[in-house]
């Protein structure tokens, strides 16, 4: 496993004691109905990427994990869900999750998780194991590959979009992603196929986990959860198609891991927009023990176990990050 030790900002010993003490106080006041913060990551970038600004790089991820190891009780997600139901959550309870099944969860995040002794869960879209690139990354990598002078994106709905600066290129990626996200599946497929042609044959195809990496994650305290086969917006599918996506991802991952897959995360994860009560019922019937959204805030025992929210502090310093976690645990 790689050595990814780099210098990172951290809390002073005094600040650590204050955060831990405040967390214990919140835990005492809320005992009987303690809250759980479930953090939701996707990729961890080996170096900062100006075109991917909403995921941490190695330095950011490292100080976040160090902070969690120093000041919070990081639990395996299945164990935390059982403790939540039984009313036995410890104070300062946090879980770490990653969605989609990016290779960087294995290559960049795992060595840091192992170093700090932290468990995690990776929700894998099973259709991308070993090969393939998710549609949003096809947009990203296509736009990254285009020369500055590419003038005309009008056939993709961006008639005046320049790519002359990083900010303009990022804006084009965001606009194309927003446009494609809620297209019906076949239209989105056609849109992406046409767009990718702009890149010639230069697109990378090495962003996602392999089957061997999934097994290695499991050997290192990482639980595998399902996240559909092709990562569709479930609400846009016929019910039978949605059921296939949910059930097949469970079966395919059970075949890869040799273990029952007990947890599921809804793609995109916004209740009412990306999925609804039909998909909650399907996840329940498929035999999962719990399912996770991207709704805001911390979890209590009052939440439906098939609509558990996850989020992540967006703060850029350890102290502010810790304070926001405390606020969510106290709220
Ligand atoms: Zn996802």
Short mmCIF file of C-alpha atoms and ligand atoms in Angstrom, two decimals:
data_model
loop_
_atom_site.label_atom_id
_atom_site.label_comp_id
_atom_site.label_asym_id
_atom_site.label_seq_id
_atom_site.Cartn_x
_atom_site.Cartn_y
_atom_site.Cartn_z
CA UNK A 1 0.00 0.00 0.00
CA UNK A 2 1.31 3.46 -0.86
CA UNK A 3 2.73 5.87 1.66
CA UNK A 4 0.70 9.08 1.40
CA UNK A 5 2.10 10.94 4.40
CA UNK A 6 2.20 14.64 3.63
CA UNK A 7 2.20 17.63 5.96
CA UNK A 8 -1.34 18.83 6.69
CA UNK A 9 -2.96 21.47 8.95
CA UNK A 10 -4.24 20.11 12.25
CA UNK A 11 -5.92 21.17 15.49
CA UNK A 12 -3.75 22.20 18.43
CA UNK A 13 -3.86 19.84 21.44
CA UNK A 14 -6.04 22.40 23.28
CA UNK A 15 -8.51 22.69 20.38
CA UNK A 16 -8.67 18.90 20.20
CA UNK A 17 -9.58 18.70 23.90
CA UNK A 18 -12.23 21.39 23.45
CA UNK A 19 -13.81 19.67 20.43
CA UNK A 20 -13.81 16.28 22.17
CA UNK A 21 -15.20 17.80 25.38
CA UNK A 22 -17.95 19.64 23.50
CA UNK A 23 -18.79 16.41 21.65
CA UNK A 24 -19.07 14.51 24.92
CA UNK A 25 -21.27 17.23 26.38
CA UNK A 26 -23.58 17.05 23.35
CA UNK A 27 -23.56 13.26 23.73
CA UNK A 28 -24.61 13.56 27.40
CA UNK A 29 -27.42 16.03 26.66
CA UNK A 30 -28.75 13.91 23.76
CA UNK A 31 -28.20 10.50 25.36
CA UNK A 32 -31.15 8.28 24.45
CA UNK A 33 -31.52 9.99 21.08
CA UNK A 34 -27.98 10.57 19.90
CA UNK A 35 -27.28 11.67 16.37
CA UNK A 36 -25.01 10.15 13.75
CA UNK A 37 -23.17 12.15 11.05
CA UNK A 38 -22.64 10.14 7.86
CA UNK A 39 -20.08 11.78 5.59
CA UNK A 40 -20.50 11.42 1.85
CA UNK A 41 -17.44 11.55 -0.42
CA UNK A 42 -16.97 10.51 -4.05
CA UNK A 43 -13.38 10.87 -5.23
CA UNK A 44 -10.18 11.85 -3.45
CA UNK A 45 -7.91 13.67 -5.88
CA UNK A 46 -4.22 12.86 -5.81
CA UNK A 47 -3.48 16.49 -6.62
CA UNK A 48 -5.84 19.47 -6.73
CA UNK A 49 -7.79 19.65 -10.01
CA UNK A 50 -9.21 23.06 -10.98
CA UNK A 51 -11.96 21.28 -12.95
CA UNK A 52 -13.09 19.19 -9.93
CA UNK A 53 -13.61 21.62 -7.07
CA UNK A 54 -16.17 19.80 -4.91
CA UNK A 55 -14.04 16.80 -3.90
CA UNK A 56 -11.03 16.93 -1.55
CA UNK A 57 -7.47 16.44 -2.69
CA UNK A 58 -4.99 14.28 -0.81
CA UNK A 59 -4.03 17.06 1.62
CA UNK A 60 -7.64 17.97 2.43
CA UNK A 61 -8.72 14.36 2.84
CA UNK A 62 -5.74 13.61 5.05
CA UNK A 63 -6.45 16.39 7.57
CA UNK A 64 -10.14 15.49 7.59
CA UNK A 65 -9.36 11.84 8.43
CA UNK A 66 -6.78 12.84 11.02
CA UNK A 67 -9.33 15.13 12.66
CA UNK A 68 -11.97 12.37 12.70
CA UNK A 69 -9.50 9.91 14.22
CA UNK A 70 -8.46 12.41 16.90
CA UNK A 71 -11.82 13.88 17.94
CA UNK A 72 -14.71 11.64 16.79
CA UNK A 73 -15.88 8.03 17.09
CA UNK A 74 -15.79 6.68 13.53
CA UNK A 75 -17.95 3.54 13.24
CA UNK A 76 -18.57 1.00 10.47
CA UNK A 77 -21.86 2.04 8.86
CA UNK A 78 -23.74 -1.24 9.46
CA UNK A 79 -22.66 -1.21 13.10
CA UNK A 80 -23.72 2.43 13.47
CA UNK A 81 -27.16 1.71 11.99
CA UNK A 82 -27.67 -1.14 14.50
CA UNK A 83 -26.50 1.08 17.37
CA UNK A 84 -28.82 3.87 16.20
CA UNK A 85 -31.81 1.49 16.29
CA UNK A 86 -30.78 0.06 19.67
CA UNK A 87 -30.13 3.49 21.23
CA UNK A 88 -26.49 2.60 21.91
CA UNK A 89 -24.66 5.11 19.67
CA UNK A 90 -21.55 6.53 21.34
CA UNK A 91 -21.14 10.31 21.53
CA UNK A 92 -19.36 12.01 18.57
CA UNK A 93 -20.52 9.24 16.21
CA UNK A 94 -19.46 9.60 12.56
CA UNK A 95 -19.40 7.28 9.52
CA UNK A 96 -17.42 7.69 6.29
CA UNK A 97 -18.93 6.76 2.92
CA UNK A 98 -17.86 7.07 -0.72
CA UNK A 99 -20.26 6.86 -3.67
CA UNK A 100 -19.90 5.47 -7.19
CA UNK A 101 -16.79 3.27 -6.84
CA UNK A 102 -13.93 5.48 -7.96
CA UNK A 103 -10.47 3.95 -8.14
CA UNK A 104 -9.17 6.75 -5.93
CA UNK A 105 -11.08 5.30 -2.97
CA UNK A 106 -8.64 2.41 -3.23
CA UNK A 107 -5.46 4.15 -4.40
CA UNK A 108 -5.63 7.42 -2.43
CA UNK A 109 -8.21 7.13 0.37
CA UNK A 110 -7.54 3.58 1.57
CA UNK A 111 -3.89 4.05 2.65
CA UNK A 112 -4.98 7.07 4.73
CA UNK A 113 -7.97 5.24 6.24
CA UNK A 114 -5.70 2.32 7.18
CA UNK A 115 -3.08 4.62 8.66
CA UNK A 116 -5.65 6.23 10.96
CA UNK A 117 -7.50 2.95 11.64
CA UNK A 118 -10.80 4.21 10.18
CA UNK A 119 -13.60 2.02 8.76
CA UNK A 120 -15.60 3.19 5.73
CA UNK A 121 -18.24 2.13 3.20
CA UNK A 122 -18.01 2.38 -0.60
CA UNK A 123 -21.27 2.34 -2.60
CA UNK A 124 -20.35 0.86 -5.99
CA UNK A 125 -22.23 1.20 -9.28
CA UNK A 126 -21.51 -2.36 -10.39
CA UNK A 127 -21.65 -1.75 -14.15
CA UNK A 128 -18.43 0.28 -14.07
CA UNK A 129 -16.23 -2.29 -12.32
CA UNK A 130 -13.01 -2.91 -14.29
CA UNK A 131 -13.94 -0.61 -17.15
CA UNK A 132 -16.10 2.24 -18.20
CA UNK A 133 -16.47 5.87 -17.23
CA UNK A 134 -19.57 7.45 -15.75
CA UNK A 135 -21.35 9.91 -18.03
CA UNK A 136 -20.48 12.97 -15.92
CA UNK A 137 -16.79 12.05 -16.11
CA UNK A 138 -17.10 11.59 -19.87
CA UNK A 139 -18.25 15.20 -20.05
CA UNK A 140 -15.45 16.31 -17.72
CA UNK A 141 -12.69 14.44 -19.53
CA UNK A 142 -13.95 15.40 -22.98
CA UNK A 143 -13.98 19.08 -22.07
CA UNK A 144 -10.56 18.74 -20.42
CA UNK A 145 -9.12 17.29 -23.63
CA UNK A 146 -10.41 19.99 -25.99
CA UNK A 147 -7.99 22.69 -27.16
CA UNK A 148 -8.64 26.26 -25.99
CA UNK A 149 -9.68 27.27 -29.48
CA UNK A 150 -12.59 24.83 -29.73
CA UNK A 151 -15.14 27.44 -30.60
CA UNK A 152 -18.42 25.82 -31.26
CA UNK A 153 -20.38 23.86 -28.67
CA UNK A 154 -23.67 25.15 -30.07
CA UNK A 155 -24.93 21.70 -31.07
CA UNK A 156 -24.68 20.82 -27.35
CA UNK A 157 -26.70 23.82 -26.30
CA UNK A 158 -23.77 26.14 -25.54
CA UNK A 159 -23.54 28.50 -28.55
CA UNK A 160 -21.42 31.19 -26.89
CA UNK A 161 -19.23 29.12 -24.62
CA UNK A 162 -15.49 29.79 -24.79
CA UNK A 163 -12.91 27.40 -23.30
CA UNK A 164 -10.10 29.96 -23.17
CA UNK A 165 -9.70 29.95 -19.36
CA UNK A 166 -9.99 27.30 -16.66
CA UNK A 167 -13.06 29.10 -15.28
CA UNK A 168 -14.77 29.04 -18.69
CA UNK A 169 -13.95 25.37 -19.16
CA UNK A 170 -15.33 24.59 -15.69
CA UNK A 171 -18.47 26.56 -16.47
CA UNK A 172 -18.96 24.60 -19.72
CA UNK A 173 -18.59 21.30 -17.81
CA UNK A 174 -21.13 22.41 -15.19
CA UNK A 175 -23.63 23.56 -17.82
CA UNK A 176 -23.36 20.37 -19.89
CA UNK A 177 -23.64 18.23 -16.72
CA UNK A 178 -26.75 20.06 -15.53
CA UNK A 179 -28.29 19.73 -18.99
CA UNK A 180 -27.55 16.01 -19.31
CA UNK A 181 -28.43 14.97 -15.75
CA UNK A 182 -32.19 14.83 -16.16
CA UNK A 183 -32.42 13.84 -19.83
CA UNK A 184 -34.28 10.55 -20.37
CA UNK A 185 -31.71 7.69 -20.33
CA UNK A 186 -31.58 7.08 -24.10
CA UNK A 187 -31.35 10.78 -24.95
CA UNK A 188 -28.61 11.25 -22.38
CA UNK A 189 -26.71 8.30 -23.85
CA UNK A 190 -26.96 9.74 -27.36
CA UNK A 191 -25.92 13.19 -26.13
CA UNK A 192 -22.81 11.79 -24.41
CA UNK A 193 -21.81 9.58 -27.36
CA UNK A 194 -21.91 12.59 -29.65
CA UNK A 195 -20.01 14.82 -27.21
CA UNK A 196 -17.26 12.25 -26.59
CA UNK A 197 -16.58 12.15 -30.34
CA UNK A 198 -15.10 15.64 -29.95
CA UNK A 199 -12.26 14.10 -27.91
CA UNK A 200 -11.28 11.60 -30.63
CA UNK A 201 -9.95 8.46 -28.95
CA UNK A 202 -8.04 10.27 -26.23
CA UNK A 203 -10.32 9.67 -23.22
CA UNK A 204 -8.95 7.98 -20.10
CA UNK A 205 -10.78 4.83 -19.00
CA UNK A 206 -9.18 4.17 -15.63
CA UNK A 207 -11.27 6.12 -13.13
CA UNK A 208 -13.24 3.27 -11.58
CA UNK A 209 -12.45 0.35 -9.24
CA UNK A 210 -11.53 -3.12 -10.43
CA UNK A 211 -12.95 -6.29 -8.86
CA UNK A 212 -9.61 -7.00 -7.18
CA UNK A 213 -9.61 -3.52 -5.66
CA UNK A 214 -13.11 -4.09 -4.26
CA UNK A 215 -11.89 -7.27 -2.56
CA UNK A 216 -8.81 -5.47 -1.21
CA UNK A 217 -11.01 -2.69 0.20
CA UNK A 218 -13.07 -5.33 2.02
CA UNK A 219 -9.96 -6.84 3.57
CA UNK A 220 -9.22 -3.42 5.08
CA UNK A 221 -12.44 -2.61 7.00
CA UNK A 222 -14.27 -1.13 4.02
CA UNK A 223 -17.83 -2.40 3.61
CA UNK A 224 -19.21 -2.55 0.06
CA UNK A 225 -22.73 -1.24 -0.63
CA UNK A 226 -24.77 -1.16 -3.83
CA UNK A 227 -25.47 1.95 -5.92
CA UNK A 228 -27.36 0.48 -8.94
CA UNK A 229 -25.68 -0.91 -12.08
CA UNK A 230 -25.46 2.16 -14.35
CA UNK A 231 -26.17 5.03 -11.92
CA UNK A 232 -29.46 6.23 -13.52
CA UNK A 233 -31.82 8.79 -12.03
CA UNK A 234 -34.28 6.18 -10.70
CA UNK A 235 -37.26 8.55 -10.86
CA UNK A 236 -36.87 8.73 -14.67
CA UNK A 237 -37.11 4.94 -15.13
CA UNK A 238 -40.07 2.60 -15.52
CA UNK A 239 -40.59 0.75 -12.23
CA UNK A 240 -39.43 -2.60 -13.60
CA UNK A 241 -36.25 -1.06 -14.98
CA UNK A 242 -35.54 0.63 -11.62
CA UNK A 243 -36.06 -2.69 -9.85
CA UNK A 244 -33.54 -4.39 -12.19
CA UNK A 245 -30.97 -1.65 -11.57
CA UNK A 246 -31.30 -2.00 -7.79
CA UNK A 247 -31.51 -5.81 -7.57
CA UNK A 248 -28.83 -6.56 -10.16
CA UNK A 249 -26.27 -4.31 -8.51
CA UNK A 250 -26.82 -6.23 -5.26
CA UNK A 251 -26.40 -9.60 -6.99
CA UNK A 252 -23.38 -8.55 -9.04
CA UNK A 253 -21.56 -7.19 -6.00
CA UNK A 254 -22.41 -10.29 -3.96
CA UNK A 255 -20.85 -12.34 -6.75
CA UNK A 256 -17.68 -10.18 -6.65
CA UNK A 257 -17.34 -10.08 -2.86
CA UNK A 258 -18.79 -13.44 -1.83
CA UNK A 259 -20.65 -11.59 0.95
CA UNK A 260 -24.24 -10.37 1.38
CA UNK A 261 -24.60 -6.71 0.32
CA UNK A 262 -26.75 -5.06 3.00
CA UNK A 263 -26.58 -1.34 2.22
CA UNK A 264 -27.80 0.72 -0.73
CA UNK A 265 -27.38 4.35 -1.78
CA UNK A 266 -29.78 6.05 -4.22
CA UNK A 267 -27.91 7.59 -7.22
CA UNK A 268 -27.79 11.37 -6.90
CA UNK A 269 -29.90 10.79 -3.81
CA UNK A 270 -32.34 13.73 -3.60
CA UNK A 271 -35.69 12.53 -2.28
CA UNK A 272 -38.63 13.40 -4.53
CA UNK A 273 -36.32 14.44 -7.38
CA UNK A 274 -33.97 11.50 -7.97
CA UNK A 275 -36.01 8.77 -6.27
CA UNK A 276 -39.35 8.40 -4.47
CA UNK A 277 -41.48 6.01 -2.39
CA UNK A 278 -41.47 3.40 -5.19
CA UNK A 279 -37.68 3.04 -4.98
CA UNK A 280 -37.75 2.99 -1.18
CA UNK A 281 -40.13 0.02 -1.43
CA UNK A 282 -37.96 -1.72 -4.04
CA UNK A 283 -34.82 -1.30 -1.90
CA UNK A 284 -36.69 -2.76 1.08
CA UNK A 285 -38.01 -5.69 -0.96
CA UNK A 286 -34.56 -6.37 -2.45
CA UNK A 287 -33.36 -7.34 1.02
CA UNK A 288 -31.20 -4.39 1.97
CA UNK A 289 -30.99 -3.45 5.66
CA UNK A 290 -30.78 0.32 5.04
CA UNK A 291 -30.64 2.86 2.21
CA UNK A 292 -29.00 6.28 2.02
CA UNK A 293 -29.86 9.62 0.42
CA UNK A 294 -27.98 12.88 -0.03
CA UNK A 295 -30.45 14.71 2.20
CA UNK A 296 -28.98 17.24 4.58
CA UNK A 297 -27.86 16.83 8.19
CA UNK A 298 -27.43 14.15 10.84
CA UNK A 299 -29.43 10.97 11.41
CA UNK A 300 -31.59 10.12 14.42
CA UNK A 301 -33.50 6.98 15.34
CA UNK A 302 -36.62 8.76 14.04
CA UNK A 303 -35.41 8.54 10.43
CA UNK A 304 -36.77 5.87 8.09
CA UNK A 305 -33.82 3.42 7.78
CA UNK A 306 -34.41 3.49 4.01
CA UNK A 307 -34.03 7.29 3.79
CA UNK A 308 -30.95 8.03 5.85
CA UNK A 309 -29.38 11.43 5.07
CA UNK A 310 -25.69 11.98 4.43
CA UNK A 311 -23.66 15.15 4.00
CA UNK A 312 -20.19 16.56 4.43
CA UNK A 313 -18.91 19.79 5.99
CA UNK A 314 -17.63 22.06 3.25
CA UNK A 315 -15.28 24.00 5.52
CA UNK A 316 -11.66 24.49 4.53
CA UNK A 317 -10.00 24.39 7.97
CA UNK A 318 -9.95 21.63 10.63
CA UNK A 319 -11.54 23.83 13.31
CA UNK A 320 -14.49 24.96 11.17
CA UNK A 321 -14.98 21.42 9.87
CA UNK A 322 -15.06 20.08 13.44
CA UNK A 323 -17.44 22.80 14.63
CA UNK A 324 -19.89 22.06 11.83
CA UNK A 325 -19.89 18.35 12.70
CA UNK A 326 -20.56 19.26 16.33
CA UNK A 327 -23.41 21.52 15.26
CA UNK A 328 -25.02 18.73 13.24
CA UNK A 329 -24.64 16.33 16.19
CA UNK A 330 -26.26 18.87 18.51
CA UNK A 331 -28.99 20.31 16.30
ZN1 LIG B 1 -23.46 8.31 -7.17
#
